Coordinates of C-alpha atoms and ligand atoms in Angstrom, one line a residue:
Chain A
M165 CA -17.4 -36.2 -6.6
N166 CA -16.8 -34.0 -7.8
A167 CA -14.4 -31.7 -5.1
I168 CA -13.8 -27.9 -5.5
F169 CA -12.2 -28.3 -2.9
D170 CA -9.8 -31.2 -1.7
V171 CA -8.0 -31.2 1.1
R172 CA -5.8 -34.6 1.9
N173 CA -4.3 -35.7 5.6
L174 CA -2.8 -31.9 6.0
K175 CA -0.7 -32.3 9.6
R176 CA 1.0 -29.4 11.0
T177 CA 3.4 -29.8 13.8
F178 CA 4.6 -26.6 16.5
G179 CA 6.9 -27.4 18.7
G180 CA 5.8 -31.1 18.9
L181 CA 3.1 -30.2 18.7
A182 CA 0.1 -31.4 16.2
V183 CA -2.1 -28.3 15.9
T184 CA -3.5 -29.6 12.5
N185 CA -3.6 -33.1 12.4
D186 CA -3.4 -36.2 9.5
V187 CA -6.9 -33.8 8.2
S188 CA -9.0 -34.7 4.9
L189 CA -11.5 -32.6 3.7
S190 CA -13.2 -32.1 1.3
M191 CA -15.9 -30.2 -0.6
A192 CA -18.3 -29.0 -3.6
P193 CA -19.8 -26.3 -5.1
G194 CA -22.7 -26.1 -2.8
D195 CA -21.8 -27.6 -0.2
R196 CA -22.1 -25.4 3.5
V197 CA -19.9 -27.0 6.2
A198 CA -19.5 -25.1 9.5
L199 CA -16.2 -25.8 11.4
I200 CA -16.6 -26.2 14.9
G201 CA -14.2 -27.3 17.9
P202 CA -13.4 -26.0 21.2
N203 CA -11.0 -23.2 21.1
G204 CA -7.6 -24.2 19.8
A205 CA -9.1 -27.2 18.2
G206 CA -6.7 -25.4 15.6
K207 CA -9.5 -23.9 12.6
T208 CA -7.7 -20.6 11.9
T209 CA -4.6 -22.8 11.4
F210 CA -6.7 -25.0 9.1
V211 CA -6.9 -21.8 7.5
N212 CA -3.2 -20.9 7.1
L213 CA -2.5 -24.0 5.9
V214 CA -5.1 -24.4 3.1
T215 CA -4.5 -20.9 1.7
G216 CA -0.4 -21.3 1.8
N217 CA -0.1 -18.2 4.7
L218 CA 0.7 -21.6 6.4
L219 CA 3.1 -24.2 5.7
P220 CA 2.6 -27.5 6.7
N221 CA 4.3 -30.3 7.1
S222 CA 2.8 -33.0 5.5
G223 CA -0.3 -33.0 3.3
S224 CA -1.1 -31.5 0.4
V225 CA -4.2 -29.0 -1.0
A226 CA -6.8 -29.2 -4.7
L227 CA -8.3 -26.8 -5.3
G228 CA -11.4 -28.2 -8.4
G229 CA -8.7 -31.0 -9.2
E230 CA -5.5 -28.6 -9.3
D231 CA -3.2 -29.1 -6.7
V232 CA -1.9 -26.4 -5.1
T233 CA 0.3 -27.2 -2.6
R234 CA 3.3 -25.5 -3.3
L235 CA 1.3 -23.0 -5.1
G236 CA 1.4 -19.3 -2.3
P237 CA -0.8 -18.0 -1.0
T238 CA -2.4 -15.0 -3.5
E239 CA -1.8 -17.3 -6.5
R240 CA -4.9 -20.3 -4.3
V241 CA -7.3 -16.7 -4.5
R242 CA -6.3 -16.5 -8.2
R243 CA -7.6 -19.7 -7.5
G244 CA -10.3 -18.6 -6.6
L245 CA -10.4 -19.8 -2.4
V246 CA -11.1 -17.1 -0.2
R247 CA -10.8 -15.9 3.1
S248 CA -12.0 -14.2 6.0
F249 CA -9.2 -12.9 9.0
Q250 CA -11.2 -13.9 12.9
V251 CA -10.1 -10.8 13.6
T252 CA -10.6 -8.2 11.3
R253 CA -7.1 -7.3 8.5
L254 CA -7.6 -3.6 6.7
F255 CA -6.2 -0.8 6.6
S256 CA -7.5 1.3 9.0
E257 CA -6.4 4.1 6.6
M258 CA -8.3 3.6 4.2
T259 CA -12.7 4.1 3.6
P260 CA -14.8 0.8 3.4
E261 CA -15.4 2.0 -0.8
E262 CA -11.5 2.2 -0.9
H263 CA -11.1 -1.5 0.3
V264 CA -14.5 -3.0 -2.0
A265 CA -13.3 -0.8 -5.1
L266 CA -9.5 -2.6 -4.2
A267 CA -10.9 -6.3 -4.2
I268 CA -13.9 -5.6 -7.8
L269 CA -10.3 -3.8 -8.9
Q270 CA -8.1 -7.1 -8.0
R271 CA -10.8 -9.3 -9.0
E272 CA -10.9 -8.4 -12.4
G273 CA -6.8 -7.7 -12.6
R274 CA -6.9 -3.6 -13.0
T275 CA -5.2 -2.9 -10.2
G276 CA -2.3 -2.3 -12.3
R277 CA -3.9 1.0 -13.0
M278 CA -1.8 4.0 -13.3
F279 CA -3.9 6.5 -14.6
A280 CA -6.7 6.2 -13.4
S281 CA -9.2 6.5 -10.5
H282 CA -11.4 4.4 -9.1
R283 CA -14.3 6.8 -8.7
A284 CA -14.3 7.4 -13.0
M285 CA -15.2 3.6 -13.0
P286 CA -19.1 3.8 -12.8
D287 CA -19.3 -0.1 -12.8
V288 CA -17.1 -1.1 -10.2
M289 CA -18.6 2.6 -7.4
D290 CA -22.2 0.5 -8.5
E291 CA -21.0 -3.2 -7.6
V292 CA -18.5 -1.5 -4.5
H293 CA -21.7 0.4 -3.4
A294 CA -24.5 -2.7 -3.8
L295 CA -22.6 -4.5 -2.0
L296 CA -22.2 -2.1 1.1
A297 CA -25.8 -1.5 0.7
R298 CA -26.2 -4.9 1.3
L299 CA -23.9 -5.8 4.4
G300 CA -25.9 -2.3 5.8
I301 CA -22.6 0.1 5.6
A302 CA -23.5 2.0 2.6
H303 CA -23.0 5.0 5.0
L304 CA -20.3 4.6 6.1
A305 CA -18.1 4.3 2.5
R306 CA -16.3 8.0 3.6
H307 CA -15.3 7.6 6.4
R308 CA -11.7 5.8 7.4
V309 CA -12.0 2.5 8.6
S310 CA -9.9 4.0 11.6
E311 CA -13.3 5.6 12.8
I312 CA -16.2 3.2 12.0
A313 CA -17.2 0.4 14.8
Y314 CA -15.6 -2.5 15.3
G315 CA -18.4 -4.7 14.3
Q316 CA -18.9 -2.6 11.2
Q317 CA -15.1 -3.3 10.8
R318 CA -16.7 -7.1 10.5
L319 CA -19.2 -6.7 7.9
L320 CA -16.7 -5.4 5.8
E321 CA -14.2 -7.7 5.9
L322 CA -16.8 -10.5 4.8
A323 CA -17.5 -8.0 1.8
L324 CA -14.1 -8.1 0.7
A325 CA -13.9 -12.2 0.7
L326 CA -17.6 -11.7 -1.2
A327 CA -16.0 -9.0 -3.5
L328 CA -13.7 -11.3 -4.9
K329 CA -15.7 -13.8 -6.2
P330 CA -14.7 -16.8 -4.8
R331 CA -15.6 -20.1 -5.8
V332 CA -14.3 -21.5 -2.4
L333 CA -15.0 -19.5 0.5
L334 CA -13.7 -19.9 4.1
L335 CA -15.0 -17.9 6.9
D336 CA -13.5 -17.7 9.6
E337 CA -15.6 -17.0 12.6
P338 CA -17.3 -13.6 10.6
A339 CA -20.3 -13.3 13.1
A340 CA -17.4 -12.8 15.7
G341 CA -17.7 -9.1 17.7
V342 CA -20.6 -8.6 16.2
P343 CA -23.6 -6.5 18.2
Q344 CA -26.5 -8.8 18.6
S345 CA -28.1 -6.1 16.0
D346 CA -26.3 -6.4 13.2
T347 CA -25.9 -10.8 13.0
A348 CA -28.6 -11.2 10.7
R349 CA -26.9 -8.6 8.7
I350 CA -24.1 -11.1 8.2
E351 CA -26.5 -14.4 8.1
Q352 CA -28.5 -12.5 5.7
A353 CA -25.5 -12.4 3.7
I354 CA -23.7 -15.4 3.9
A355 CA -27.1 -17.2 3.2
D356 CA -27.0 -14.6 -0.5
L357 CA -23.9 -16.7 -1.8
P358 CA -24.4 -18.0 -5.2
A359 CA -25.8 -21.2 -4.6
D360 CA -23.1 -23.2 -6.2
L361 CA -19.7 -21.5 -4.3
A362 CA -18.9 -23.8 -1.9
V363 CA -18.3 -22.5 1.9
L364 CA -17.2 -23.4 5.2
M365 CA -17.6 -21.2 8.0
I366 CA -16.2 -21.4 11.0
E367 CA -17.9 -20.5 13.7
H368 CA -19.0 -21.0 17.7
D369 CA -22.5 -19.7 17.6
M370 CA -24.4 -23.1 17.4
D371 CA -27.6 -21.1 16.7
L372 CA -26.2 -19.8 13.5
V373 CA -24.1 -23.6 12.5
F374 CA -27.8 -24.5 12.3
R375 CA -28.9 -22.8 10.4
F376 CA -26.4 -22.6 8.7
A377 CA -24.6 -26.3 7.7
R378 CA -26.0 -29.2 5.8
R379 CA -22.5 -30.0 7.1
V380 CA -20.8 -30.2 10.1
V381 CA -17.3 -30.7 11.0
V382 CA -15.7 -31.3 14.2
L383 CA -12.1 -30.2 15.0
A384 CA -11.1 -30.9 18.1
A385 CA -7.6 -30.8 19.2
G386 CA -6.5 -30.9 16.0
E387 CA -7.9 -33.5 14.6
I388 CA -11.7 -34.2 12.8
I389 CA -13.5 -36.2 15.5
F390 CA -16.5 -35.6 13.5
D391 CA -17.9 -35.1 9.6
G392 CA -21.7 -35.4 9.4
S393 CA -25.4 -34.3 9.6
P394 CA -25.8 -31.0 11.8
D395 CA -28.7 -34.0 13.5
A396 CA -26.4 -36.1 14.2
V397 CA -23.8 -34.1 16.1
T398 CA -25.0 -33.0 19.1
K399 CA -25.5 -37.2 19.8
D400 CA -22.5 -37.4 18.9
A401 CA -20.8 -39.0 22.3
R402 CA -17.5 -38.5 21.2
V403 CA -18.6 -34.5 20.1
R404 CA -19.4 -34.5 24.0
Q405 CA -16.8 -35.0 25.7
A406 CA -14.6 -32.8 23.9
Y407 CA -17.2 -29.4 24.7
L408 CA -17.5 -31.1 28.2
G409 CA -15.6 -28.7 30.2
S410 CA -13.9 -27.2 27.4
Y411 CA -16.9 -25.2 26.0
A412 CA -17.8 -24.2 29.0
Y413 CA -14.7 -22.4 29.8
A414 CA -14.8 -21.4 26.0
R415 CA -18.5 -19.5 26.9
S416 CA -17.4 -17.7 29.3
V417 CA -13.8 -16.7 28.2
A418 CA -16.3 -15.4 25.0
Chain B
M176 CA -32.7 2.6 -9.4
A177 CA -32.4 5.4 -12.2
L178 CA -32.3 7.8 -9.4
T179 CA -29.6 5.9 -7.3
M180 CA -27.5 5.6 -10.4
N181 CA -27.8 9.2 -11.6
T182 CA -27.3 10.5 -8.1
E183 CA -24.0 8.4 -8.2
T184 CA -22.6 9.6 -11.8
L185 CA -23.3 13.4 -10.1
S186 CA -21.8 13.1 -7.0
T187 CA -18.5 11.4 -9.0
A188 CA -18.3 13.9 -11.2
R189 CA -18.8 16.0 -8.2
D190 CA -15.0 14.6 -7.1
R191 CA -13.7 14.8 -10.6
R192 CA -14.0 18.3 -9.9
A193 CA -13.3 18.4 -6.0
R194 CA -10.2 16.4 -6.7
L195 CA -8.4 18.4 -9.9
T196 CA -9.6 21.7 -8.5
R197 CA -7.2 20.4 -5.6
D198 CA -4.4 19.4 -7.8
A199 CA -4.9 22.6 -10.0
V200 CA -3.8 24.5 -6.8
G201 CA -1.4 22.1 -6.2
V202 CA -0.1 23.7 -9.3
L203 CA -0.2 27.3 -9.5
V204 CA 1.0 27.2 -5.7
I205 CA 3.9 25.8 -7.0
L206 CA 4.1 28.3 -10.2
A207 CA 3.3 31.1 -7.3
V208 CA 6.5 29.9 -5.5
A209 CA 8.0 29.5 -8.6
V210 CA 8.0 32.8 -9.7
L211 CA 8.1 34.2 -5.9
G212 CA 11.5 32.7 -6.0
Y213 CA 12.6 34.1 -9.7
L214 CA 11.5 37.0 -8.1
L215 CA 13.3 37.6 -5.1
F216 CA 15.8 36.2 -5.3
P217 CA 17.5 37.2 -9.4
N218 CA 20.8 36.3 -8.0
N219 CA 20.4 33.2 -6.0
L220 CA 19.2 31.0 -9.1
A221 CA 21.0 28.3 -9.2
L222 CA 20.2 27.3 -5.3
L223 CA 16.6 27.3 -6.5
T224 CA 16.8 25.2 -9.0
R225 CA 18.6 22.9 -6.8
I226 CA 16.2 22.9 -4.6
T227 CA 13.9 22.0 -7.9
A228 CA 16.5 19.0 -8.5
I229 CA 16.3 17.2 -4.8
A230 CA 13.0 18.4 -4.5
L231 CA 12.0 15.5 -7.8
L232 CA 14.3 13.4 -5.3
V233 CA 12.2 14.2 -1.3
L234 CA 8.7 13.3 -4.0
S235 CA 10.1 10.1 -5.5
L236 CA 11.1 8.9 -2.0
D237 CA 7.8 9.3 -0.4
L238 CA 6.5 7.1 -3.2
V239 CA 8.8 4.3 -1.0
T240 CA 8.4 6.1 1.9
G241 CA 5.6 7.4 2.3
Y242 CA 3.1 5.0 0.0
C243 CA 4.9 1.7 0.8
G244 CA 6.4 2.4 4.3
V245 CA 9.9 1.3 2.5
A246 CA 12.7 2.4 4.9
T247 CA 15.6 3.5 2.8
L248 CA 18.1 5.7 3.2
G249 CA 20.0 4.6 0.4
H250 CA 17.1 6.8 -2.1
A251 CA 20.5 9.1 -3.4
A252 CA 21.2 6.2 -5.4
L253 CA 18.6 6.6 -8.0
F254 CA 19.3 10.3 -8.0
G255 CA 23.1 10.3 -8.5
A256 CA 22.4 7.1 -11.3
G257 CA 19.7 10.4 -13.3
A258 CA 22.9 12.5 -11.8
Y259 CA 24.8 10.3 -14.1
G260 CA 23.3 8.7 -16.5
A261 CA 23.3 12.1 -17.9
G262 CA 26.9 13.6 -17.7
I263 CA 27.7 10.1 -19.1
A264 CA 25.6 10.6 -21.9
A265 CA 27.2 14.0 -22.6
A266 CA 31.1 13.8 -21.7
H267 CA 31.2 10.8 -23.3
F268 CA 28.5 9.7 -26.3
G269 CA 27.8 13.2 -27.5
I270 CA 24.3 12.7 -25.9
T271 CA 23.6 16.6 -25.4
D272 CA 19.7 17.7 -26.0
P273 CA 18.8 18.6 -23.4
I274 CA 15.2 16.4 -23.4
A275 CA 17.7 12.9 -24.5
M276 CA 19.5 13.4 -21.5
L277 CA 16.9 13.7 -18.5
A278 CA 15.6 11.1 -20.8
V279 CA 18.5 8.7 -20.7
G280 CA 18.2 10.8 -16.7
V281 CA 15.1 9.4 -16.3
V282 CA 15.7 5.3 -17.7
A283 CA 19.3 5.6 -15.4
G284 CA 17.3 6.5 -12.1
A285 CA 14.5 3.5 -13.0
L286 CA 16.9 0.9 -13.7
A287 CA 18.8 2.1 -10.8
G288 CA 15.2 1.6 -8.6
L289 CA 14.2 -2.0 -10.2
V290 CA 18.1 -2.6 -9.1
S291 CA 17.8 -1.3 -6.0
G292 CA 14.5 -2.2 -5.8
A293 CA 15.1 -6.1 -5.8
V294 CA 17.7 -5.4 -3.4
V295 CA 16.1 -3.8 -0.6
L296 CA 12.9 -5.7 -0.7
R297 CA 14.1 -8.3 0.1
A298 CA 14.0 -8.0 3.8
H299 CA 11.7 -5.6 5.6
G300 CA 12.6 -3.4 9.0
L301 CA 16.0 -3.0 10.6
P302 CA 17.4 -4.8 7.9
Q303 CA 15.6 -3.1 5.3
L304 CA 17.5 0.0 6.6
V305 CA 20.9 -1.9 6.5
L306 CA 20.5 -2.9 3.2
S307 CA 20.1 0.1 1.5
I308 CA 22.6 1.5 3.8
A309 CA 25.1 -0.6 2.0
I310 CA 23.3 0.4 -1.6
I311 CA 24.0 3.7 -1.3
H312 CA 27.5 3.4 -0.4
L313 CA 28.5 0.7 -2.6
A314 CA 27.0 2.7 -5.0
H315 CA 29.5 5.5 -3.8
E316 CA 32.7 3.3 -4.0
A317 CA 31.7 1.7 -7.8
A318 CA 31.4 5.5 -9.3
N319 CA 34.0 6.4 -7.2
K320 CA 37.1 3.5 -8.8
A321 CA 34.6 3.6 -12.2
S322 CA 36.9 7.4 -12.1
G323 CA 37.2 6.7 -16.6
W324 CA 34.1 7.1 -16.5
T325 CA 33.0 9.5 -13.9
G326 CA 35.5 12.2 -13.4
G327 CA 36.3 10.0 -9.4
S328 CA 36.7 12.3 -6.8
D329 CA 36.9 15.4 -9.0
G330 CA 33.5 15.3 -10.3
L331 CA 32.3 14.4 -13.7
A332 CA 33.0 17.6 -15.9
G333 CA 32.8 18.8 -20.1
I334 CA 28.9 18.2 -19.9
M335 CA 28.1 20.9 -21.9
P336 CA 24.1 20.4 -22.9
D337 CA 22.9 22.6 -26.4
A338 CA 19.5 24.8 -25.8
V339 CA 15.9 23.6 -24.8
F340 CA 14.3 22.9 -28.3
G341 CA 18.1 24.3 -29.7
L342 CA 16.1 28.0 -28.9
Y343 CA 17.1 28.6 -25.4
P344 CA 20.6 28.0 -23.7
F345 CA 21.9 27.5 -20.3
D346 CA 23.0 30.7 -19.4
L347 CA 25.2 32.4 -17.2
W348 CA 22.6 33.4 -15.1
G349 CA 20.7 30.1 -14.9
R350 CA 18.1 31.3 -16.1
T351 CA 16.7 28.0 -18.5
A352 CA 17.8 25.7 -15.8
Y353 CA 15.4 26.9 -13.7
V354 CA 12.1 27.3 -15.4
F355 CA 13.4 24.0 -17.3
G356 CA 13.8 22.6 -13.7
I357 CA 10.5 24.2 -12.9
V358 CA 8.4 22.8 -15.4
L359 CA 9.9 19.2 -15.0
L360 CA 8.7 19.5 -11.2
I361 CA 4.7 20.1 -12.6
A362 CA 4.0 17.5 -14.8
A363 CA 5.7 14.9 -12.2
F364 CA 4.1 16.4 -9.6
V365 CA 1.0 16.0 -11.6
I366 CA 1.9 12.4 -13.0
L367 CA 2.2 11.3 -9.3
R368 CA -1.5 12.5 -8.2
Q369 CA -2.6 11.2 -10.1
I370 CA -0.5 8.0 -9.7
V371 CA -0.7 7.3 -6.1
R372 CA -4.8 7.7 -6.8
S373 CA -5.5 5.2 -9.4
P374 CA -6.2 1.4 -8.4
F375 CA -2.2 0.6 -8.2
G376 CA -1.5 3.6 -5.9
M377 CA -4.5 2.2 -4.1
L378 CA -3.4 -0.8 -3.7
C379 CA 0.7 0.3 -2.1
R380 CA -1.4 2.2 0.4
G381 CA -3.1 -1.5 1.0
I382 CA 1.1 -3.1 1.3
K383 CA 1.9 0.0 3.3
Q384 CA -0.8 -0.7 6.4
D385 CA -1.0 -5.1 5.4
P386 CA 1.0 -6.9 3.1
L387 CA -0.9 -10.6 4.4
R388 CA -4.5 -8.3 4.0
V389 CA -3.5 -7.8 0.4
R390 CA -2.4 -11.1 -0.4
A391 CA -5.6 -12.5 1.2
M392 CA -7.0 -10.0 -1.8
G393 CA -4.6 -11.7 -4.8
A394 CA -2.3 -9.4 -4.9
S395 CA 1.2 -9.8 -5.5
V396 CA 3.4 -7.5 -2.7
H397 CA 6.3 -8.0 -4.0
G398 CA 5.9 -7.1 -8.1
T399 CA 3.7 -4.4 -6.2
L400 CA 6.5 -3.0 -4.9
I401 CA 8.9 -3.3 -7.6
R402 CA 7.2 -1.2 -9.9
M403 CA 6.8 1.2 -7.6
Y404 CA 10.1 1.1 -7.6
A405 CA 10.9 2.0 -10.9
I406 CA 8.3 4.3 -10.8
S407 CA 10.5 5.7 -8.1
G408 CA 14.0 5.6 -9.5
A409 CA 12.8 7.9 -13.0
V410 CA 11.7 10.7 -10.9
A411 CA 15.0 10.3 -8.7
G412 CA 16.8 10.3 -12.2
A413 CA 15.1 13.1 -13.1
G414 CA 16.4 14.3 -10.1
G415 CA 19.4 14.1 -10.9
A416 CA 19.4 14.5 -15.1
L417 CA 17.9 18.5 -13.8
N418 CA 20.7 18.8 -11.4
A419 CA 23.6 17.7 -14.5
L420 CA 22.2 20.2 -16.4
S421 CA 22.3 22.8 -14.5
T422 CA 25.1 22.1 -12.8
Q423 CA 26.7 21.1 -15.8
V424 CA 28.8 18.7 -13.2
V425 CA 28.5 15.3 -11.2
G426 CA 29.8 15.0 -8.6
L427 CA 30.1 11.7 -5.9
D428 CA 28.0 13.9 -3.3
S429 CA 24.8 13.1 -5.6
L430 CA 25.8 9.5 -4.7
S431 CA 26.3 9.8 -1.2
F432 CA 24.4 8.7 2.2
T433 CA 24.0 11.9 3.8
L434 CA 21.8 12.9 0.2
S435 CA 20.0 9.8 1.5
A436 CA 19.7 10.7 4.9
E437 CA 18.9 14.2 4.7
A438 CA 16.2 13.9 1.7
L439 CA 14.1 11.7 4.4
V440 CA 14.2 14.0 6.9
M441 CA 13.0 16.3 3.9
L442 CA 10.5 14.1 4.0
V443 CA 9.5 14.0 7.1
L444 CA 9.5 17.6 8.2
G445 CA 6.8 18.4 5.2
G446 CA 5.5 15.4 6.3
T447 CA 5.2 11.4 4.4
G448 CA 1.7 10.2 1.8
S449 CA 1.1 13.4 0.4
L450 CA 3.4 14.2 -2.0
Y451 CA 2.6 17.9 -0.7
G452 CA 4.8 17.0 2.4
A453 CA 7.0 16.4 0.0
L454 CA 8.2 19.6 -1.7
I455 CA 6.5 21.5 1.9
G456 CA 9.9 20.0 3.7
T457 CA 11.9 20.5 0.6
L458 CA 11.6 23.4 0.1
S459 CA 11.8 24.3 4.1
F460 CA 14.6 22.8 4.9
L461 CA 16.9 23.7 1.7
W462 CA 15.9 27.5 2.0
F463 CA 15.8 27.1 6.6
E464 CA 19.9 25.4 5.6
D465 CA 21.4 27.9 3.7
V466 CA 19.5 31.8 5.5
V467 CA 21.0 29.9 8.3
S468 CA 23.8 28.8 7.5
A469 CA 24.7 32.4 5.9
A470 CA 23.1 33.6 9.2
N471 CA 25.0 31.6 11.9
P472 CA 28.0 29.4 9.9
F473 CA 29.7 28.0 12.7
H474 CA 25.8 26.5 15.2
W475 CA 23.3 26.2 12.1
L476 CA 23.4 22.6 12.0
T477 CA 22.9 22.6 15.5
I478 CA 20.5 25.0 15.0
V479 CA 19.3 23.1 11.9
G480 CA 18.9 20.1 14.2
A481 CA 17.4 21.3 17.0
L482 CA 14.0 22.7 14.2
L483 CA 13.9 18.1 13.6
I484 CA 13.3 17.6 17.1
A485 CA 11.2 20.2 17.4
V486 CA 9.4 19.2 13.8
V487 CA 9.4 15.8 15.7
L488 CA 8.7 15.9 18.5
F489 CA 5.4 18.7 18.5
A490 CA 4.1 18.4 14.7
P491 CA 4.4 14.0 14.4
K492 CA 3.2 13.3 10.7
G493 CA 5.4 17.1 9.4
L494 CA 4.5 20.2 8.6
Y495 CA 2.2 20.1 5.6
G496 CA 0.8 16.2 7.2
S497 CA -0.6 18.4 11.1
L498 CA -1.7 21.3 8.7
A499 CA -4.2 19.3 6.9
A500 CA -4.9 17.4 9.9
L501 CA -5.4 20.8 11.6
L502 CA -7.8 21.2 9.3
E503 CA -9.8 18.8 9.2
R504 CA -11.0 18.9 12.5
R505 CA -11.6 22.6 12.5
G506 CA -13.9 21.4 8.9
R507 CA -15.6 18.7 11.0
T508 CA -16.8 20.6 14.2
D509 CA -17.5 24.4 11.8
R510 CA -20.0 21.4 10.4
Ligands
LIG866 N1 2.4 -19.5 14.8 C1 1.7 -20.5 16.1 N2 2.8 -20.9 16.2 C2 2.6 -21.7 17.2 N3 1.9 -22.3 18.4 C3 0.4 -22.0 17.4 C4 0.5 -20.2 16.4 N4 -0.9 -21.1 15.6 C5 -1.7 -20.9 15.9 N5 -0.9 -22.5 17.9 C6 -1.4 -22.8 18.5 O1 -2.4 -24.1 17.8 C7 -3.2 -24.0 18.3 C8 -4.7 -23.1 17.6 O2 -5.0 -22.8 17.1 P1 -6.1 -22.3 16.7 O3 -5.7 -20.5 16.9 O4 -5.7 -22.7 15.3 O5 -7.0 -22.7 17.3 P2 -8.6 -22.4 16.2 O6 -9.5 -23.3 16.8 O7 -9.5 -21.5 15.7 O8 -9.1 -21.6 18.0 P3 -9.9 -20.3 18.2 O9 -11.5 -20.8 18.9 O10 -9.6 -19.5 19.6 O11 -10.2 -19.3 17.5 C9 -3.4 -23.1 19.8 O12 -2.6 -23.7 21.1 C10 -2.2 -22.6 19.2 O13 -1.2 -22.3 20.2
LIG867 MG1 -10.3 -19.4 15.7

């Protein structure tokens, strides 16, 4: 298999507790993988480890055949590994237009420019507005992020990841906190992603998972307990067991 | 499609005009205040030139503190490097052309910015502040010890700059120095307004708000901050060189903790992250200090302290920041 994303035997402990325990996962271009699991299973930790935001105790991460285990987060992004955050991380004093422009300029290596304004770059501005329009937040382009609703901030969070034109995209609960009326936009934006992009989406909403994924990976207590087709996942005994109790609990707090 | 493209270009053109208008107004206000100062205080041009030099230091501080969120109490090191650079070039190497001295000051300031940036950026928050204090004390002590070059505590004398462009000698009344300073300040202001709005400036603002997010976009936080530090050093160095040119001595006070701390006070007083605030803060602080210290030489520090407390409590965004916020709110309710 020509894996674009290849994680081998990743392990990370916090105070003796293995939060990620011998996790291996690889994706080929075009893959659509859903990563599910009860709260606290270690899904976000997995993303933090593979993006280089957190150091693993052991294991390796490769992108397009190149070992990036020893590279920092920015180097991995430049090699096409992009993530979104479960809890939005945005610049509260800046506008959506500035956010997306910055991502586009960074992708093109133009953030070193000191004597130009992004507003005077028609190619950048066109792309900014097309992307914001696609996510239905074009009308907010020039509002400060601190002034816009959380659901719309989630859409911007996704816009930022898309603007970087990744090869491997890791989405950490992109629809969490988004009002029902707006989840369709997120879903559509994800459905419209380039066909050769490898996407891994963490998601609790099983309806979304089944519409999106062609493969489901289940993480429980830091270990992969299932990796297979969406049809098989509901019938798997271990998965059911892992979700018994814990998933009911997760639903009640969400 | 063609229609949207059209409105797009139109609005970009309109933005551009709005930005240029705002900057032109800024430049005109600086000019007007400068002319007013010249007319009202013709015998006090030395003070006005000093205010101009310090304004460059505070602008420079705004770049790293206001735009990048770096906490520093050692920024006078960059100013002092420019002052000593220009002074030593003139006194020891016979480089007495004012433009050349200015250039030496700018380069010395930028180098000092690179060095202190490399140290200060190793830490965050309070440890960062402590590193910056260590830097200014080390720089001060180094200048004190190297008295063969710097004149030590007596100050560096023997700086005799030529006439500007061979035409305008530095006169006793300080007119040339004043005009030189104002031109320098306007040039710096215009350039910096460009830089803070550029993609690079936007990246710096992003780093100030959330460095982790910036990394997740693939940008280098450290590299960007170091570059900004060098630019900041160049501006502070220009201020130091201006001070050396106008007073024709360089003292250890230009490399002091006091000056660093005062620069931060001026910035907070005026408001961070706009450049306008830096100018307003410098002018009001130094003018107020001058007036109050003449009127009440015993209690002026107390009065300045009281003013500061009042501003921090009642206008936490500084004089300019609070005014801008007020106007913005007005504008919105009017609409
Ligand atoms: N920096 C950390 N230090 C200590 N423990 C941590 C740290 N980060 C995560 N953990 C622990 O690791 C476990 C997994 O957390 P993680 O956030 O990866 O779960 P998750 O699967 O993303 O859950 P959720 O569905 O609630 O987002 C949790 O028990 C959490 O408390
Ligand atoms: Mg999580």
